[in-house]
Short mmCIF file of C-alpha atoms in Angstrom, two decimals:
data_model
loop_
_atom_site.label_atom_id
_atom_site.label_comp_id
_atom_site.label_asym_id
_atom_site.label_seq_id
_atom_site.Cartn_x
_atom_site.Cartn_y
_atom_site.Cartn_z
CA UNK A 55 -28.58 35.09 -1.71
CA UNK A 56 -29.37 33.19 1.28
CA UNK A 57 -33.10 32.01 2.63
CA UNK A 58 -33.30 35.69 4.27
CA UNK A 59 -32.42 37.53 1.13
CA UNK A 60 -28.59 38.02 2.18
CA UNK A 61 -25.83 38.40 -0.26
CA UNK A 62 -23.21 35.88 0.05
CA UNK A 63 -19.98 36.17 -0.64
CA UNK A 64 -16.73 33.91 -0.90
CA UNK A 65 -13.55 34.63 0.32
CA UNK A 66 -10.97 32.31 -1.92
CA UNK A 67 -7.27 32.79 -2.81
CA UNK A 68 -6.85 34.50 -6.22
CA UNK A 69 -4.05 32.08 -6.71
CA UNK A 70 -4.63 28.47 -5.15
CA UNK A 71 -0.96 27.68 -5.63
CA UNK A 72 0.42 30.35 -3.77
CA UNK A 73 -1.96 29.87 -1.20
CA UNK A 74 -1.59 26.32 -0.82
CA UNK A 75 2.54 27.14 -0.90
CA UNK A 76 1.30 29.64 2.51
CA UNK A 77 -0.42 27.12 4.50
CA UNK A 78 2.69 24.82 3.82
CA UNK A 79 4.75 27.19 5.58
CA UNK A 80 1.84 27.76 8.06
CA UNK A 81 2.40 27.09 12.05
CA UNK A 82 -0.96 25.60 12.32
CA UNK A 83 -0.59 21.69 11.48
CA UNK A 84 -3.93 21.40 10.06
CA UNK A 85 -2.99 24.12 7.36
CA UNK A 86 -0.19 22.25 6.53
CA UNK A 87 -1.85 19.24 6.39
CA UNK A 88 -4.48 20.73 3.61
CA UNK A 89 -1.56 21.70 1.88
CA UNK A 90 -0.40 18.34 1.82
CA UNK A 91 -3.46 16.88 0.63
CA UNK A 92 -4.24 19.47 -2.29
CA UNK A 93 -0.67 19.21 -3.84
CA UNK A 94 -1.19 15.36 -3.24
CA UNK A 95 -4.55 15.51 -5.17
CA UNK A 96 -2.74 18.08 -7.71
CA UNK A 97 0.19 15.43 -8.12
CA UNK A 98 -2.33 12.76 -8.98
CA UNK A 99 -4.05 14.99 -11.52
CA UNK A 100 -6.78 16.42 -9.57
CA UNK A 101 -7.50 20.45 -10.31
CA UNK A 102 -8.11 22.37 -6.96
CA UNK A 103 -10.95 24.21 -7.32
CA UNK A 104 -11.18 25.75 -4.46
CA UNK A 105 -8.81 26.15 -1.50
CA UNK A 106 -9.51 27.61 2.38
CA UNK A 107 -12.55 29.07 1.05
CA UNK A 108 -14.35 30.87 3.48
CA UNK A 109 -18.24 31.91 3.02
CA UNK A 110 -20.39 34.23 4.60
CA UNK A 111 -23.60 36.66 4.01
CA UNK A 112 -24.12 39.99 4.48
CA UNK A 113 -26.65 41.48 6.29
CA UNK A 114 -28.20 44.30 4.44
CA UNK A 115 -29.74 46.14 7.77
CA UNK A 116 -26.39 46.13 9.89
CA UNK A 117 -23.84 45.13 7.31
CA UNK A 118 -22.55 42.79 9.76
CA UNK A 119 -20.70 39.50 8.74
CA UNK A 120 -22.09 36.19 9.19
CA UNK A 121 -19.48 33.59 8.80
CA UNK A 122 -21.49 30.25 6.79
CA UNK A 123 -18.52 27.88 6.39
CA UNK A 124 -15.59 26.97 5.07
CA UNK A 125 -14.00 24.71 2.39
CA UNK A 126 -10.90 22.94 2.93
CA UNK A 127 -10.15 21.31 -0.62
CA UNK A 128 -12.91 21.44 -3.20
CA UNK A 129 -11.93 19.28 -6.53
CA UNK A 130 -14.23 19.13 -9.40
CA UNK A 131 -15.16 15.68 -8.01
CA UNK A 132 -15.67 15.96 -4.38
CA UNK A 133 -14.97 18.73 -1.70
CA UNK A 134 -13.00 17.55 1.32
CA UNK A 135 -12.83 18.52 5.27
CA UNK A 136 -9.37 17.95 6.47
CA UNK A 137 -8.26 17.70 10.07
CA UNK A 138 -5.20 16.04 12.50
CA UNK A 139 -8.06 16.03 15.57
CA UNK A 140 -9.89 12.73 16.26
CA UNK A 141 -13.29 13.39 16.53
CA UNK A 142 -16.34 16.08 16.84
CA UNK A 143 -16.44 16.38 12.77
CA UNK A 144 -19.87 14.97 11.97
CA UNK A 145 -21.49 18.65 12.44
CA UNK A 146 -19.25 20.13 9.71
CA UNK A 147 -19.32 17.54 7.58
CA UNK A 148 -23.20 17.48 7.62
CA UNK A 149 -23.12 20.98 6.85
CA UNK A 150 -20.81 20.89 3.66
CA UNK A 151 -23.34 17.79 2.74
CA UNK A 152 -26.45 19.60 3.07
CA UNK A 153 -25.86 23.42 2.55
CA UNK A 154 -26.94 24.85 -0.57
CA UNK A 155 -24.11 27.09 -0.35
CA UNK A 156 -21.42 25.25 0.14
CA UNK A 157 -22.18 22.42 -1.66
CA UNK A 158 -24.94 23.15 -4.53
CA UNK A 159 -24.27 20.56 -6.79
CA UNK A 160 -24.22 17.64 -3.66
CA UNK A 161 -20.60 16.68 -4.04
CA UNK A 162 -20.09 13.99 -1.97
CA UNK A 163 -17.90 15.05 1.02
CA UNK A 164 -14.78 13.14 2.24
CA UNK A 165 -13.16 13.62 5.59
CA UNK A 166 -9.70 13.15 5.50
CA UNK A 167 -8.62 12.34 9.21
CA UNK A 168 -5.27 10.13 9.23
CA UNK A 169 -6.06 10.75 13.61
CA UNK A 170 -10.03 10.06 13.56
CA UNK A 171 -11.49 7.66 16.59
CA UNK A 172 -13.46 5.02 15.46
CA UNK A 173 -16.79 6.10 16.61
CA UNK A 174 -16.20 9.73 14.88
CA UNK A 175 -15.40 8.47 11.92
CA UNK A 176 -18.76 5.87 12.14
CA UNK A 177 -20.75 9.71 12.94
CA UNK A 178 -19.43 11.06 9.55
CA UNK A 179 -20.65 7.52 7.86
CA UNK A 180 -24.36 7.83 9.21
CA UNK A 181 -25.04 11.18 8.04
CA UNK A 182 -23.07 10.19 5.11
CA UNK A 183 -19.81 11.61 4.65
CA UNK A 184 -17.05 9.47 3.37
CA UNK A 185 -13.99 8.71 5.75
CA UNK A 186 -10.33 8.23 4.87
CA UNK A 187 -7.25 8.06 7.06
CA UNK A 188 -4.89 7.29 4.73
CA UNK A 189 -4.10 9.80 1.63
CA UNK A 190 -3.86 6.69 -1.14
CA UNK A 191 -7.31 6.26 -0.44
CA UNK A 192 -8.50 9.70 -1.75
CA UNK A 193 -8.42 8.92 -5.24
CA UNK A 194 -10.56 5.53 -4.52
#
C-alpha cells in the first residue's frame, strides 16, 4: 500500500529472458539498449531481477490507474535507469533513490547514459545517483 492506503501493483515480465529477447527486437533504441545492458550484466554473472517493471496503485474509490514508476534493470545489487538521451534524468533518478516503492531496500541507483551532457550527468551526482557512460564500468 501506498501513503493513501492504495494497493500497488507491479507489472513485470513472467519471463525476463524472453522479455529482454523483445526489447532486443524492439524499434525503440532505448529498449534495445536495456536489452543490451541486462544480457551484458547477465554475461558477467549478474541475475536480472527485474526487467521494464512498471508500478502503479490503485485507487480504491475510482479504480483508476496511477502510474508510480518504472524499473529499467534491477540486479540484486543495484537497480539501473538506462537511456541514449543526454540529459533531464536527475528527476527519475531521484525518484528510484528515494521511493519506498521502487527502491525499499535503498539500492544505490546507476544511470547508464553512454550520450549524457556533462552537467546532467553532474545533476544525477548531487542528488546521488551514480553515472556511467561506458558499459565496462557497470560492474565497478
Amino acid at each position: 500500500m501506498d501513503a493513501k492506503g492504495w494497493e500497488i501493483y507491479v507489472t513485470s515480465p513472467v519471463d525476463i529472458n524472453e522479455a529482454i529477447e523483445n526489447a532486443t527486437a524492439s524499434p525503440d533504441p532505448d529498449k534495445q539498449l536495456e536489452a543490451t545492458v541486462a544480457r551484458y550484466l547477465q554475461q558477467e554473472g549478474c541475475t536480472v531481477i527485474r526487467f521494464n517493471a512498471l508500478f502503479y496503485s490503485i485507487n480504491p474509490r475510482t479504480g483508476g490507474q496511477n502510474p508510480i514508476g518504472e524499473i529499467d534493470v534491477e540486479v540484486n545489487e543495484a537497480i539501473l535507469e538506462v537511456t541514449n538521451k543526454t540529459g533531464r534524468k536527475a528527476g527519475q533518478v531521484q525518484k528510484l533513490i528515494t521511493y519506498p516503492t521502487l527502491n525499499p531496500t535503498g539500492k544505490p541507483v546507476i544511470l547508464y547514459a553512454p550520450n549524457i551532457t556533462l552537467g546532467a550527468g553532474e545533476a544525477v551526482t548531487i542528488i546521488g545517483g551514480i553515472v556511467v557512460r561506458d558499459q565496462s564500468q557497470l560492474l565497478k
